[in-house]
Structure formats: C-alpha cells, structure tokens
Amino acid sequence: MGDPHSIEDQGALRRVIGDPIPGLGLKNQSVISDEARDYIERSPFLVLATSDAEGRLDASPKGDEPGFCLIEDERTLVIPDRPGNKLVYGLQNILANPRVGVIFMLPGTPETVRVNGTDPDLLARLAARGKPAVLAIRIRVEECFHHCAKAFIRSKLWKPDGWSERLKISFGAMAVKQMKLGDDVAAKFDAAVEDDYRTNL
C-alpha cells in the first residue's frame, strides 16, 4: 500500500492547495510589461535557472550595477556573463536545453519579477567597469510576471535587524577536506579567493 500522504496527481494537489484565485493568471504576460521593465532596469541581482538534456537543474546567481540586463525590446532580454569560476554549468545546460527561467530581485522591494523563455543565441556584447562581458545570454521572453511578496515577508530577507552575522564560507577548508591537503593550504586558498573578490569583478 502506498503512502496515503503522497501527492501523485493534480487532483490530489488541488485537494490540499485549493483552486487558483480567479483572475490571478491574468498577471502572466507574454511580453515584458512597462511595470516589469521598470523593475528589471532597477534590479542589481537575478537567479538564472537552467537544466540539461536529462533534466538536471542548476540555479546561478548573477549581479552587477542596477540595470545590468539589457532589454532589447518587449520580447528580448540580454543577460551578461562576467568572469567567474569557469565551471559554466548554466551555459552548458543552455547549449543542451535552451529553456530558462529568471527571477529578478530588488533589495528593499519584496515583490520579484519572473521571466521564462528560450535562449536562441550567445553573444559577447555588454561591458562593466571597463571590462567586456565574457558573453551574453539572449532570452526570447515567453512569460513575464510579478511574484507576490510573501516569501520575502516571511523570511524577513530585506529586514537588516533580523540578519544573522555573516556566515564565513571557507572554500579553502572545503578543498583541504576534499583533496586531503595540508591545513596550511586552507588559509592561502581563502586569501586567494578574497583577493579575487577585490580585483577580478
């Protein structure tokens, strides 16, 4: 006998969640609306979701000065790719499966903007701080909509008085553990990472 609490079809899902709010789907548009354009042009941060041909997923954060993404027209969005760790998980995924999802965030504004579409081309074009983008991702917009603020309100993400102290992430300690290196390597590795943060944006 299966798990009585398992949800395996849409009927079971709707019995738990309920029916969609009438008319709410009207917010989903096939173009970048004026309201979404205003938000995207102010946003300094996004998360790009991709998947490979087998459906394995990746979500990659990208950030720069507000307006770093170019809106070519109401159906076309261009996201620059800056120098990074060269693992290119998301870019490899796009070559195998051109469907992407993007969520834009604007600090202090709890609503977000979500864009879904396809990436038909990669091209080098955008520059920042005197450096050209390594390449850019051009997205053909199929769906664009604002997302409500509940997740941000619940998490208090934009409320500084609720923030914890910065969690120190040591890539050096991770490398020492994985590669069985000497403990002295961790500090050198972390110093190199911090130097990269300062000099290679």
PDB file of C-alpha atoms in Angstrom:
ATOM      1  CA  MET A   1       0.000   0.000   0.000  1.00  0.00           C
ATOM      2  CA  GLY A   2       1.344   3.421  -0.963  1.00  0.00           C
ATOM      3  CA  ASP A   3       1.883   6.403   1.278  1.00  0.00           C
ATOM      4  CA  PRO A   4      -1.582   7.883   1.992  1.00  0.00           C
ATOM      5  CA  HIS A   5       0.004  11.333   2.263  1.00  0.00           C
ATOM      6  CA  SER A   6       1.744  11.137  -1.115  1.00  0.00           C
ATOM      7  CA  ILE A   7       0.575  13.596  -3.792  1.00  0.00           C
ATOM      8  CA  GLU A   8       0.810  11.966  -7.208  1.00  0.00           C
ATOM      9  CA  ASP A   9      -1.699  13.791  -9.429  1.00  0.00           C
ATOM     10  CA  GLN A  10      -3.202  17.235  -9.902  1.00  0.00           C
ATOM     11  CA  GLY A  11      -6.468  16.245  -8.255  1.00  0.00           C
ATOM     12  CA  ALA A  12      -4.691  15.334  -5.021  1.00  0.00           C
ATOM     13  CA  LEU A  13      -2.632  18.501  -5.231  1.00  0.00           C
ATOM     14  CA  ARG A  14      -5.708  20.706  -5.610  1.00  0.00           C
ATOM     15  CA  ARG A  15      -7.438  18.999  -2.690  1.00  0.00           C
ATOM     16  CA  VAL A  16      -4.560  20.195  -0.483  1.00  0.00           C
ATOM     17  CA  ILE A  17      -3.847  23.613  -2.029  1.00  0.00           C
ATOM     18  CA  GLY A  18      -7.310  24.567  -3.252  1.00  0.00           C
ATOM     19  CA  ASP A  19      -8.393  26.130  -6.513  1.00  0.00           C
ATOM     20  CA  PRO A  20      -6.447  29.008  -8.080  1.00  0.00           C
ATOM     21  CA  ILE A  21      -7.646  32.529  -7.290  1.00  0.00           C
ATOM     22  CA  PRO A  22      -9.914  33.630 -10.164  1.00  0.00           C
ATOM     23  CA  GLY A  23      -8.244  36.119 -12.489  1.00  0.00           C
ATOM     24  CA  LEU A  24      -4.803  35.833 -10.909  1.00  0.00           C
ATOM     25  CA  GLY A  25      -3.368  34.204 -14.027  1.00  0.00           C
ATOM     26  CA  LEU A  26      -4.001  37.446 -15.915  1.00  0.00           C
ATOM     27  CA  LYS A  27      -0.758  38.817 -14.442  1.00  0.00           C
ATOM     28  CA  ASN A  28       1.184  36.393 -16.668  1.00  0.00           C
ATOM     29  CA  GLN A  29       2.087  38.177 -19.882  1.00  0.00           C
ATOM     30  CA  SER A  30       3.938  37.093 -22.999  1.00  0.00           C
ATOM     31  CA  VAL A  31       5.956  40.332 -23.099  1.00  0.00           C
ATOM     32  CA  ILE A  32       7.962  42.486 -20.699  1.00  0.00           C
ATOM     33  CA  SER A  33       5.357  44.933 -19.384  1.00  0.00           C
ATOM     34  CA  ASP A  34       6.152  48.558 -18.563  1.00  0.00           C
ATOM     35  CA  GLU A  35       5.983  47.655 -14.854  1.00  0.00           C
ATOM     36  CA  ALA A  36       8.335  44.704 -15.300  1.00  0.00           C
ATOM     37  CA  ARG A  37      10.728  46.854 -17.372  1.00  0.00           C
ATOM     38  CA  ASP A  38      10.887  49.442 -14.593  1.00  0.00           C
ATOM     39  CA  TYR A  39      11.679  46.710 -12.058  1.00  0.00           C
ATOM     40  CA  ILE A  40      14.319  44.969 -14.217  1.00  0.00           C
ATOM     41  CA  GLU A  41      16.052  48.259 -15.001  1.00  0.00           C
ATOM     42  CA  ARG A  42      16.427  48.889 -11.253  1.00  0.00           C
ATOM     43  CA  SER A  43      17.413  45.347 -10.268  1.00  0.00           C
ATOM     44  CA  PRO A  44      21.074  44.551  -9.405  1.00  0.00           C
ATOM     45  CA  PHE A  45      20.542  40.804  -8.927  1.00  0.00           C
ATOM     46  CA  LEU A  46      18.929  37.766 -10.530  1.00  0.00           C
ATOM     47  CA  VAL A  47      18.948  33.995 -10.386  1.00  0.00           C
ATOM     48  CA  LEU A  48      19.105  32.120 -13.700  1.00  0.00           C
ATOM     49  CA  ALA A  49      17.604  28.605 -13.715  1.00  0.00           C
ATOM     50  CA  THR A  50      18.611  26.120 -16.406  1.00  0.00           C
ATOM     51  CA  SER A  51      18.504  22.361 -16.964  1.00  0.00           C
ATOM     52  CA  ASP A  52      20.439  19.957 -19.139  1.00  0.00           C
ATOM     53  CA  ALA A  53      19.021  17.494 -21.659  1.00  0.00           C
ATOM     54  CA  GLU A  54      18.311  14.958 -18.882  1.00  0.00           C
ATOM     55  CA  GLY A  55      16.531  17.499 -16.676  1.00  0.00           C
ATOM     56  CA  ARG A  56      19.331  18.040 -14.133  1.00  0.00           C
ATOM     57  CA  LEU A  57      18.907  21.564 -12.783  1.00  0.00           C
ATOM     58  CA  ASP A  58      21.159  24.495 -11.984  1.00  0.00           C
ATOM     59  CA  ALA A  59      20.338  27.893 -10.467  1.00  0.00           C
ATOM     60  CA  SER A  60      23.043  30.532 -10.880  1.00  0.00           C
ATOM     61  CA  PRO A  61      23.102  33.971  -9.166  1.00  0.00           C
ATOM     62  CA  LYS A  62      24.187  36.948 -11.260  1.00  0.00           C
ATOM     63  CA  GLY A  63      24.599  40.526 -10.143  1.00  0.00           C
ATOM     64  CA  ASP A  64      26.000  43.905 -11.152  1.00  0.00           C
ATOM     65  CA  GLU A  65      25.039  47.571 -11.173  1.00  0.00           C
ATOM     66  CA  PRO A  66      21.272  48.207 -11.397  1.00  0.00           C
ATOM     67  CA  GLY A  67      20.088  47.772 -14.957  1.00  0.00           C
ATOM     68  CA  PHE A  68      22.921  45.416 -15.904  1.00  0.00           C
ATOM     69  CA  CYS A  69      20.498  43.365 -18.004  1.00  0.00           C
ATOM     70  CA  LEU A  70      19.649  44.827 -21.395  1.00  0.00           C
ATOM     71  CA  ILE A  71      16.028  44.907 -22.531  1.00  0.00           C
ATOM     72  CA  GLU A  72      16.310  44.978 -26.311  1.00  0.00           C
ATOM     73  CA  ASP A  73      12.547  45.012 -26.829  1.00  0.00           C
ATOM     74  CA  GLU A  74       9.402  43.733 -25.117  1.00  0.00           C
ATOM     75  CA  ARG A  75      10.220  40.137 -26.044  1.00  0.00           C
ATOM     76  CA  THR A  76      14.025  40.109 -25.748  1.00  0.00           C
ATOM     77  CA  LEU A  77      16.226  40.190 -22.644  1.00  0.00           C
ATOM     78  CA  VAL A  78      20.039  40.014 -22.634  1.00  0.00           C
ATOM     79  CA  ILE A  79      21.960  38.875 -19.532  1.00  0.00           C
ATOM     80  CA  PRO A  80      25.742  39.472 -19.481  1.00  0.00           C
ATOM     81  CA  ASP A  81      28.044  36.790 -18.114  1.00  0.00           C
ATOM     82  CA  ARG A  82      31.034  38.132 -16.163  1.00  0.00           C
ATOM     83  CA  PRO A  83      34.387  36.472 -15.326  1.00  0.00           C
ATOM     84  CA  GLY A  84      33.846  33.703 -12.787  1.00  0.00           C
ATOM     85  CA  ASN A  85      34.924  30.221 -11.785  1.00  0.00           C
ATOM     86  CA  LYS A  86      34.689  28.891 -15.360  1.00  0.00           C
ATOM     87  CA  LEU A  87      32.538  25.909 -14.352  1.00  0.00           C
ATOM     88  CA  VAL A  88      29.810  27.191 -16.752  1.00  0.00           C
ATOM     89  CA  TYR A  89      27.144  24.766 -15.512  1.00  0.00           C
ATOM     90  CA  GLY A  90      24.295  27.004 -16.645  1.00  0.00           C
ATOM     91  CA  LEU A  91      25.837  27.852 -20.007  1.00  0.00           C
ATOM     92  CA  GLN A  92      26.455  24.182 -20.765  1.00  0.00           C
ATOM     93  CA  ASN A  93      22.852  23.484 -19.855  1.00  0.00           C
ATOM     94  CA  ILE A  94      21.623  26.160 -22.272  1.00  0.00           C
ATOM     95  CA  LEU A  95      23.523  24.526 -25.119  1.00  0.00           C
ATOM     96  CA  ALA A  96      21.711  21.257 -24.370  1.00  0.00           C
ATOM     97  CA  ASN A  97      18.317  22.719 -23.417  1.00  0.00           C
ATOM     98  CA  PRO A  98      17.552  26.344 -24.363  1.00  0.00           C
ATOM     99  CA  ARG A  99      14.659  26.824 -21.910  1.00  0.00           C
ATOM    100  CA  VAL A 100      15.485  29.088 -18.960  1.00  0.00           C
ATOM    101  CA  GLY A 101      13.804  30.778 -16.015  1.00  0.00           C
ATOM    102  CA  VAL A 102      14.920  34.056 -14.427  1.00  0.00           C
ATOM    103  CA  ILE A 103      13.890  35.687 -11.162  1.00  0.00           C
ATOM    104  CA  PHE A 104      14.897  39.322 -10.591  1.00  0.00           C
ATOM    105  CA  MET A 105      15.245  40.801  -7.108  1.00  0.00           C
ATOM    106  CA  LEU A 106      15.324  44.406  -5.957  1.00  0.00           C
ATOM    107  CA  PRO A 107      16.653  44.984  -2.418  1.00  0.00           C
ATOM    108  CA  GLY A 108      14.007  46.544  -0.223  1.00  0.00           C
ATOM    109  CA  THR A 109      11.146  45.600  -2.572  1.00  0.00           C
ATOM    110  CA  PRO A 110       9.545  42.318  -1.506  1.00  0.00           C
ATOM    111  CA  GLU A 111       7.923  41.555  -4.877  1.00  0.00           C
ATOM    112  CA  THR A 112      10.002  39.906  -7.586  1.00  0.00           C
ATOM    113  CA  VAL A 113       9.779  39.601 -11.384  1.00  0.00           C
ATOM    114  CA  ARG A 114       9.938  36.227 -13.089  1.00  0.00           C
ATOM    115  CA  VAL A 115      10.780  35.646 -16.748  1.00  0.00           C
ATOM    116  CA  ASN A 116      10.566  32.343 -18.605  1.00  0.00           C
ATOM    117  CA  GLY A 117      11.728  31.804 -22.151  1.00  0.00           C
ATOM    118  CA  THR A 118      14.262  30.369 -24.547  1.00  0.00           C
ATOM    119  CA  ASP A 119      17.846  31.362 -25.319  1.00  0.00           C
ATOM    120  CA  PRO A 120      18.425  31.156 -29.076  1.00  0.00           C
ATOM    121  CA  ASP A 121      21.902  32.715 -29.136  1.00  0.00           C
ATOM    122  CA  LEU A 122      25.012  33.559 -27.109  1.00  0.00           C
ATOM    123  CA  LEU A 123      26.914  36.740 -27.931  1.00  0.00           C
ATOM    124  CA  ALA A 124      29.572  38.951 -26.406  1.00  0.00           C
ATOM    125  CA  ARG A 125      28.351  42.496 -26.033  1.00  0.00           C
ATOM    126  CA  LEU A 126      27.937  44.082 -22.577  1.00  0.00           C
ATOM    127  CA  ALA A 127      30.668  45.784 -20.577  1.00  0.00           C
ATOM    128  CA  ALA A 128      31.043  46.942 -16.954  1.00  0.00           C
ATOM    129  CA  ARG A 129      33.915  48.635 -15.065  1.00  0.00           C
ATOM    130  CA  GLY A 130      35.823  48.871 -18.331  1.00  0.00           C
ATOM    131  CA  LYS A 131      35.690  45.109 -18.950  1.00  0.00           C
ATOM    132  CA  PRO A 132      33.621  43.496 -21.692  1.00  0.00           C
ATOM    133  CA  ALA A 133      31.238  40.690 -20.779  1.00  0.00           C
ATOM    134  CA  VAL A 134      32.703  37.270 -21.444  1.00  0.00           C
ATOM    135  CA  LEU A 135      29.498  36.553 -23.362  1.00  0.00           C
ATOM    136  CA  ALA A 136      25.787  37.252 -23.020  1.00  0.00           C
ATOM    137  CA  ILE A 137      22.636  35.199 -22.902  1.00  0.00           C
ATOM    138  CA  ARG A 138      19.811  36.456 -25.119  1.00  0.00           C
ATOM    139  CA  ILE A 139      16.411  35.270 -23.941  1.00  0.00           C
ATOM    140  CA  ARG A 140      13.260  35.241 -26.048  1.00  0.00           C
ATOM    141  CA  VAL A 141      10.556  36.013 -23.485  1.00  0.00           C
ATOM    142  CA  GLU A 142       7.570  33.670 -23.385  1.00  0.00           C
ATOM    143  CA  GLU A 143       6.193  34.594 -19.963  1.00  0.00           C
ATOM    144  CA  CYS A 144       6.794  37.553 -17.633  1.00  0.00           C
ATOM    145  CA  PHE A 145       5.047  38.361 -14.365  1.00  0.00           C
ATOM    146  CA  HIS A 146       5.440  39.864 -10.908  1.00  0.00           C
ATOM    147  CA  HIS A 147       5.522  37.453  -7.977  1.00  0.00           C
ATOM    148  CA  CYS A 148       3.937  38.330  -4.647  1.00  0.00           C
ATOM    149  CA  ALA A 149       5.977  39.310  -1.592  1.00  0.00           C
ATOM    150  CA  LYS A 150       5.005  36.559   0.865  1.00  0.00           C
ATOM    151  CA  ALA A 151       8.315  34.640   0.765  1.00  0.00           C
ATOM    152  CA  PHE A 152      10.278  37.820   1.466  1.00  0.00           C
ATOM    153  CA  ILE A 153       7.907  38.958   4.196  1.00  0.00           C
ATOM    154  CA  ARG A 154       8.018  35.579   5.939  1.00  0.00           C
ATOM    155  CA  SER A 155      11.802  35.297   5.680  1.00  0.00           C
ATOM    156  CA  LYS A 156      12.395  38.982   6.598  1.00  0.00           C
ATOM    157  CA  LEU A 157      15.070  38.912   3.909  1.00  0.00           C
ATOM    158  CA  TRP A 158      15.199  42.695   3.496  1.00  0.00           C
ATOM    159  CA  LYS A 159      14.984  43.460   7.253  1.00  0.00           C
ATOM    160  CA  PRO A 160      18.583  44.120   8.429  1.00  0.00           C
ATOM    161  CA  ASP A 161      17.634  43.919  12.088  1.00  0.00           C
ATOM    162  CA  GLY A 162      16.768  40.258  11.557  1.00  0.00           C
ATOM    163  CA  TRP A 163      20.003  39.340   9.783  1.00  0.00           C
ATOM    164  CA  SER A 164      22.456  36.992  11.441  1.00  0.00           C
ATOM    165  CA  GLU A 165      26.177  37.693  11.488  1.00  0.00           C
ATOM    166  CA  ARG A 166      27.883  36.917   8.216  1.00  0.00           C
ATOM    167  CA  LEU A 167      28.494  33.194   7.872  1.00  0.00           C
ATOM    168  CA  LYS A 168      32.144  32.687   6.998  1.00  0.00           C
ATOM    169  CA  ILE A 169      32.398  30.382   3.999  1.00  0.00           C
ATOM    170  CA  SER A 170      35.855  28.809   3.679  1.00  0.00           C
ATOM    171  CA  PHE A 171      36.446  27.369   0.230  1.00  0.00           C
ATOM    172  CA  GLY A 172      39.927  26.557   1.473  1.00  0.00           C
ATOM    173  CA  ALA A 173      38.607  24.308   4.250  1.00  0.00           C
ATOM    174  CA  MET A 174      36.377  22.551   1.725  1.00  0.00           C
ATOM    175  CA  ALA A 175      39.318  21.999  -0.628  1.00  0.00           C
ATOM    176  CA  VAL A 176      41.501  20.662   2.211  1.00  0.00           C
ATOM    177  CA  LYS A 177      38.814  18.166   3.168  1.00  0.00           C
ATOM    178  CA  GLN A 178      38.043  17.033  -0.379  1.00  0.00           C
ATOM    179  CA  MET A 179      41.612  16.871  -1.667  1.00  0.00           C
ATOM    180  CA  LYS A 180      43.268  15.809   1.615  1.00  0.00           C
ATOM    181  CA  LEU A 181      45.687  18.740   1.603  1.00  0.00           C
ATOM    182  CA  GLY A 182      47.606  20.255   4.494  1.00  0.00           C
ATOM    183  CA  ASP A 183      45.766  22.630   6.813  1.00  0.00           C
ATOM    184  CA  ASP A 184      48.070  25.484   5.823  1.00  0.00           C
ATOM    185  CA  VAL A 185      46.601  25.358   2.323  1.00  0.00           C
ATOM    186  CA  ALA A 186      43.150  26.476   3.529  1.00  0.00           C
ATOM    187  CA  ALA A 187      44.312  29.939   4.629  1.00  0.00           C
ATOM    188  CA  LYS A 188      46.215  30.504   1.376  1.00  0.00           C
ATOM    189  CA  PHE A 189      43.222  29.360  -0.653  1.00  0.00           C
ATOM    190  CA  ASP A 190      40.843  31.678   1.210  1.00  0.00           C
ATOM    191  CA  ALA A 191      43.253  34.601   0.828  1.00  0.00           C
ATOM    192  CA  ALA A 192      43.327  33.977  -2.921  1.00  0.00           C
ATOM    193  CA  VAL A 193      39.517  33.958  -3.041  1.00  0.00           C
ATOM    194  CA  GLU A 194      39.289  37.272  -1.145  1.00  0.00           C
ATOM    195  CA  ASP A 195      41.876  38.795  -3.463  1.00  0.00           C
ATOM    196  CA  ASP A 196      39.831  37.609  -6.448  1.00  0.00           C
ATOM    197  CA  TYR A 197      36.752  39.281  -4.953  1.00  0.00           C
ATOM    198  CA  ARG A 198      38.649  42.576  -4.807  1.00  0.00           C
ATOM    199  CA  THR A 199      40.414  42.519  -8.150  1.00  0.00           C
ATOM    200  CA  ASN A 200      38.531  40.356 -10.642  1.00  0.00           C
ATOM    201  CA  LEU A 201      34.926  41.525 -10.775  1.00  0.00           C
TER     202      LEU A 201
END
